[in-house]
XYZ file of C-alpha atoms in Angstrom:
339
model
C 102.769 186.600 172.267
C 104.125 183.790 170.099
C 105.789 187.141 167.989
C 107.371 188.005 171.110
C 108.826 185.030 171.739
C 110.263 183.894 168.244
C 112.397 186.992 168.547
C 113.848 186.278 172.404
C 114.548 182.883 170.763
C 116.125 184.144 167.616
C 118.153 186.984 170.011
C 119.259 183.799 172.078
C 120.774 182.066 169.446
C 122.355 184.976 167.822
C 124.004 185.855 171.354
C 125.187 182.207 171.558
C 126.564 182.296 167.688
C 128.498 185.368 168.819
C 129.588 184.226 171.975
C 131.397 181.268 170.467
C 132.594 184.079 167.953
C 133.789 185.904 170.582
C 131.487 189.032 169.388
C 128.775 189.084 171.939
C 127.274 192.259 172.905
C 125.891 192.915 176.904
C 122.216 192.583 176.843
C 120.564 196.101 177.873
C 118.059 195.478 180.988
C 116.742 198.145 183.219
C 116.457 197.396 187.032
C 113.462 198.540 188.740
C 114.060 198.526 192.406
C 112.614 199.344 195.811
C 115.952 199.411 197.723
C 116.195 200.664 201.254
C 113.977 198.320 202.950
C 115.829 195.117 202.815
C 119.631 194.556 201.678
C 119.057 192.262 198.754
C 118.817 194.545 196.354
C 122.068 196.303 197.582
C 123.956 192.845 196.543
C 122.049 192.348 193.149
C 122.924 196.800 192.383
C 126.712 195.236 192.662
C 125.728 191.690 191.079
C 124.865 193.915 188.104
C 127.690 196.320 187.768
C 130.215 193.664 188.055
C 128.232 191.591 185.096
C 129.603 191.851 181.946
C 127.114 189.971 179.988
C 124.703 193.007 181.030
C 124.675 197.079 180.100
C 122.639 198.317 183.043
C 120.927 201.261 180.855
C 118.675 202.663 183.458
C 117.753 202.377 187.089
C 114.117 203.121 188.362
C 113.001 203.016 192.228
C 109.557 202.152 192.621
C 107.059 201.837 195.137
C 106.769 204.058 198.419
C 109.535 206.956 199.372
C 110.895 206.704 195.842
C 113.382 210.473 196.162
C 114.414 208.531 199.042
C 115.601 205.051 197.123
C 117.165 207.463 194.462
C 119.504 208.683 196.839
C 120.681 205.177 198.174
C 120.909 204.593 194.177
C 122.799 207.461 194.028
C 124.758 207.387 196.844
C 125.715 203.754 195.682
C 126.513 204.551 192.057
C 129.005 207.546 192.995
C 130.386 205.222 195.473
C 131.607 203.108 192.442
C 132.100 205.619 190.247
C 129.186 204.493 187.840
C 127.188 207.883 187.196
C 126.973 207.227 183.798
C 123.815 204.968 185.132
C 120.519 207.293 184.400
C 118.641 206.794 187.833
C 114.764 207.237 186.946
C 112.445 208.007 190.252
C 109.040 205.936 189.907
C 106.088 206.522 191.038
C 106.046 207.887 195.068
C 103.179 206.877 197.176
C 104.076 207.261 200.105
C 106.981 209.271 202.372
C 107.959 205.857 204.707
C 111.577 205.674 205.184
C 113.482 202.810 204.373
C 116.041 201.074 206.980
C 118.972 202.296 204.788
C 117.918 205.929 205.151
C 119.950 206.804 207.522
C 122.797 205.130 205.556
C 122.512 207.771 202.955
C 121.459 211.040 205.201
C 124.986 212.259 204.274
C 124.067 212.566 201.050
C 122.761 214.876 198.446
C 120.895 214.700 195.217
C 121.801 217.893 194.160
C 125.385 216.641 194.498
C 125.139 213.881 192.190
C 127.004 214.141 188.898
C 124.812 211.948 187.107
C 121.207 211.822 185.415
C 118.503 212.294 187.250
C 114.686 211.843 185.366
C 112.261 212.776 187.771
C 109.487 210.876 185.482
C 110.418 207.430 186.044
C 107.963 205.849 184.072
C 108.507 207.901 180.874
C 112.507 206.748 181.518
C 110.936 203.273 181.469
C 109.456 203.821 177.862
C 111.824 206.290 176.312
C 114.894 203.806 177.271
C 112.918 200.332 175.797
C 111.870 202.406 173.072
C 115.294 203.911 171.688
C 116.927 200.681 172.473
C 118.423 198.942 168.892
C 117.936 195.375 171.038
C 115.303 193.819 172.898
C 115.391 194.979 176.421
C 115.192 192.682 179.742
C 113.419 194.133 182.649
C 114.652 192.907 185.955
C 112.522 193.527 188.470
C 113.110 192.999 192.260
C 109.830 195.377 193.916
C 106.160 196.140 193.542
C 105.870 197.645 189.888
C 103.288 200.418 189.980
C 105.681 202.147 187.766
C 105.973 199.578 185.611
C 102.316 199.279 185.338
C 102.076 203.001 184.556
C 104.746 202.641 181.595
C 102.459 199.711 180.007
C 99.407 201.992 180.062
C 100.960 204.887 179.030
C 102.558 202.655 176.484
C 101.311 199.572 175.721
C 104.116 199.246 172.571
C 106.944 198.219 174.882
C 105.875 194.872 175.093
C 107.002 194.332 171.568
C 110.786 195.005 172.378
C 110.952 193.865 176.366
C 110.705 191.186 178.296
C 110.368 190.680 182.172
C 113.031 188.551 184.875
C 111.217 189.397 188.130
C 111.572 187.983 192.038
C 108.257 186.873 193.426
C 105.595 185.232 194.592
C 105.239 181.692 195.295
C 104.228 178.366 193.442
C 104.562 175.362 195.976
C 107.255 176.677 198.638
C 106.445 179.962 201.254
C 109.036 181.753 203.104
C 111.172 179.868 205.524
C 110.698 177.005 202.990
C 107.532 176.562 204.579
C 105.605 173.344 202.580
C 102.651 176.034 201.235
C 102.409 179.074 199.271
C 102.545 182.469 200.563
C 101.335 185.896 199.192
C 104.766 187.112 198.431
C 105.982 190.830 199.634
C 106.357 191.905 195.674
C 103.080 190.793 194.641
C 100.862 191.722 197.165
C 101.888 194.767 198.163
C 100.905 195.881 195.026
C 98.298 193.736 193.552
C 96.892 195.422 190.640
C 100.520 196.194 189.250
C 100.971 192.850 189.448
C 98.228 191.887 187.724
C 99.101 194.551 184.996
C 102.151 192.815 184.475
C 101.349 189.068 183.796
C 98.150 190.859 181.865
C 100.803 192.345 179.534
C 101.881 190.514 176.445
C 105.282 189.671 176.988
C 107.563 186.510 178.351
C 107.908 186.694 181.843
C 110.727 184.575 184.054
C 109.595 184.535 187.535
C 112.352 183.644 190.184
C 109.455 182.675 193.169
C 110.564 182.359 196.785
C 110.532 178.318 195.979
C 114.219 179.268 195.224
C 115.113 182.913 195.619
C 114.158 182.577 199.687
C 116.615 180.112 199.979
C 119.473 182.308 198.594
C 122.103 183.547 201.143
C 126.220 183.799 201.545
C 127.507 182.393 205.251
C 129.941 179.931 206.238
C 134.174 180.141 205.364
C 133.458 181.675 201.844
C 131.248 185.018 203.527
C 134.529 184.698 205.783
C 137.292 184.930 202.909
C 135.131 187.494 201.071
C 135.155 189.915 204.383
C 139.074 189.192 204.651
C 139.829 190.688 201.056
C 137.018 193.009 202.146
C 139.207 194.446 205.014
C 142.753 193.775 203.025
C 141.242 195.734 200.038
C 139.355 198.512 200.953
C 139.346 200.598 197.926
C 139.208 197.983 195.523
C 136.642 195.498 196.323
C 133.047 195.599 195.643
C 130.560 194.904 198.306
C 132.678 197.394 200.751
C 129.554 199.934 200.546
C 127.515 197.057 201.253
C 129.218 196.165 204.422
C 129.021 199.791 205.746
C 125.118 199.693 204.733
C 124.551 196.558 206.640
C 125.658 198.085 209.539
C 123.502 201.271 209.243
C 120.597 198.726 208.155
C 121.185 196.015 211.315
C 121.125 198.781 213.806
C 117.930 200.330 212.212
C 116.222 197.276 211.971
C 117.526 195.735 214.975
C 118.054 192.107 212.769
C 119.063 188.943 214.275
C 121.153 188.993 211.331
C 124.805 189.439 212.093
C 126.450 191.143 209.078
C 129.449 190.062 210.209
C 128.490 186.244 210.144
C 126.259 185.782 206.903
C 124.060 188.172 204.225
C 120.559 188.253 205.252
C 118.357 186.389 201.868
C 119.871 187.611 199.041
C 116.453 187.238 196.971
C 116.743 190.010 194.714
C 119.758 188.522 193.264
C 118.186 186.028 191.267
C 116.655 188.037 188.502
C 119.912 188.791 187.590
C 121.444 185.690 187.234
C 118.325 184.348 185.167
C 119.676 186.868 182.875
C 123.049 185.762 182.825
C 123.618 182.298 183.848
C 119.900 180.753 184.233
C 121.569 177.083 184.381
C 121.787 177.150 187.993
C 117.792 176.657 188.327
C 115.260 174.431 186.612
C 112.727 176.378 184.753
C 109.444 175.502 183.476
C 106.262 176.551 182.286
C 102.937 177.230 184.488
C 100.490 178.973 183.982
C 100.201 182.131 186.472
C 97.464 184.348 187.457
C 97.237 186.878 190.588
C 94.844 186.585 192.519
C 92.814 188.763 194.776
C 94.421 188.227 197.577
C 97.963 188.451 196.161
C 99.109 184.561 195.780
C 100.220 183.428 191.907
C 98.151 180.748 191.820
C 98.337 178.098 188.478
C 94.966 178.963 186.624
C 93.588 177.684 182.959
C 93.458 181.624 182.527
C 96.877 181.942 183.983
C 99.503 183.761 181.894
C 102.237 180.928 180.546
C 105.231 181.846 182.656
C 108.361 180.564 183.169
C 109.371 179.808 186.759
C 112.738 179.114 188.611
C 110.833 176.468 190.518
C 113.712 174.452 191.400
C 117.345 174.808 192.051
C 119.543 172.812 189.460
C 122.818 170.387 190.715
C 126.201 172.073 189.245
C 128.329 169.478 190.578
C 128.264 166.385 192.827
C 130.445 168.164 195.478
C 128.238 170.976 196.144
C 124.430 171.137 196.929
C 122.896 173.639 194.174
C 122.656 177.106 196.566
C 126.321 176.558 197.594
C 127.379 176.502 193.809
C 125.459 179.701 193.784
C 126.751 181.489 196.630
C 130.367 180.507 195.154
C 129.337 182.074 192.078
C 128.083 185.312 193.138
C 131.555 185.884 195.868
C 133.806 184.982 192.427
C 131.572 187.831 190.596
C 132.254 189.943 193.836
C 135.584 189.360 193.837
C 136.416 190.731 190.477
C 134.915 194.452 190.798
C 132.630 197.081 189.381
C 133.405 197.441 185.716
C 134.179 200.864 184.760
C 131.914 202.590 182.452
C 131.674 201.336 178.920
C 134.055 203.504 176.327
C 132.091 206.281 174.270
């Protein structure tokens, strides 16, 4: 473990050297996702293709219909013209459609122009393994795939680390006062306790902050207005035609057209980029039974967004956020990195 970490440390201050240097290369991360339930993941998909700091080297849906999340992935990825993204398809366990199905019914697989690996757990390993730089995994679902790619090989622990959304240390949803068994963890409890077994650092963004994370007010209303004024150019315009599909199939209180519903799943990938706007620190995790990450002498040590950090006197510390993710909106998808 202590291996592990000397060389994130060492990789951290050889990014920073560069970075002043101007010679900083995008950290590779894979982003295992169970899109199509919820719309989170839709905005951290376009958090991460408009993030230069990252290369986005693989995709991988996990956990229940995942053909079905491929073709949202897919669907999403020609959209923006990024099909040089392999998509991998995890592990399917069951054939329950997600709200956003019907958002990509006009869509085909067989149509898509880009890679495909049916074996999304093998995509897991090959892609950590070939990699000439650690690898971060961001991680925004249940992980049974993930699980499968550490016992089919263990080794990747050496070269990856994990950024994942979920559970709960102090705060439950709503920013209720107590703990709750978060969605990610216990709806798959074992993979979850595969992956804090697993010998590598984790950064856990828990619903203590990630719950809390939402765009509303006059900047959602600016961001629709360049939305509207430039349609073929701006970033979240898929997402706004999802959210419609989504509202109407879920029937949400949530008015797309006022605010984002939680935007949870973005937090992983800001941990990778810009972790300053949370205070992290070290407890030690363990799952339990039920499905809770509860602190335990046999936890796992694990590093936890457990609060949100002040960026400046005139904003509270999620409104600093939300400005920061419409300003990454606002700039684009970057177009696929030169051969």
């Amino acid at each position: 473990m202590n291996k592990i970490l000397r060389i994130f440390a060492l990789a951290a201050i050889l990014l920073f050297c560069l970075n002043l240097l101007g010679l900083a290369q995008p950290t590779p991360v894979i982003w295992v996702t169970d899109i199509g339930a919820g719309m989170d993941d839709c905005w951290a998909l376009a958090l991460l293709l408009c993030s230069p700091e990252l290369d986005l080297k693989l995709i991988v849906t996990d956990s229940q219909d995942t053909v079905g999340k491929a073709k949202i992935v897919a669907k999403f990825l020609q959209t923006y013209r990024r099909q040089d993204i392999p998509i991998g398809v995890g592990i399917h366990r069951e054939s329950k459609p997600g709200a956003l199905s019907a958002w990509a019914t006009d869509f085909s697989l067989a149509t898509y122009t880009g890679t495909i690996r049916d074996d999304g757990v093998q995509a897991i390993v090959d892609t950590i393994s070939n990699a000439s730089q650690p690898v971060t995994l961001l991680i925004t679902s249940p992980c049974p795939t993930v699980a499968e790619a550490l016992r089919r090989a263990p080794q990747i622990t050496k070269a990856a680390r994990v950024i994942a959304m979920g559970g709960s240390i102090t705060t439950g949803y709503d920013g209720m006062p107590t703990p709750d068994a978060e969605y990610n963890i216990r709806s798959d409890i074992r993979a979850a306790q595969a992956l804090f077994a697993a010998p590598w650092e984790i950064t856990l963004a828990p619903l203590d902050t990630a719950d809390a994370i939402l765009i509303q007010g006059s900047i959602y209303q600016d961001l629709r207005r360049f939305v509207d004024q430039n349609k073929t150019e701006i970033t979240i315009q898929p997402i706004m035609d999802a959210y419609r599909s989504w509202k109407e199939a879920t029937r949400s209180r949530v008015d797309p057209e006022i605010r984002t519903t939680s935007l949870a799943d973005t937090a992983p990938v800001v941990l990778a980029i810009q972790p300053d706007f949370f205070e992290i620190e070290e407890y030690p995790i363990r799952v339990d039974t039920r499905g809770y990450t509860i602190q335990s002498l046999t936890g796992k040590p694990t590093r936890v967004a457990i609060r949100w950090k002040a960026q400046s006197s005139a904003q509270n510390p999620v409104d600093s956020y939300s400005t920061f993710l419409v300003n990454r909106y606002l700039k684009g998808v970057l177009p696929p990195p030169k051969p």
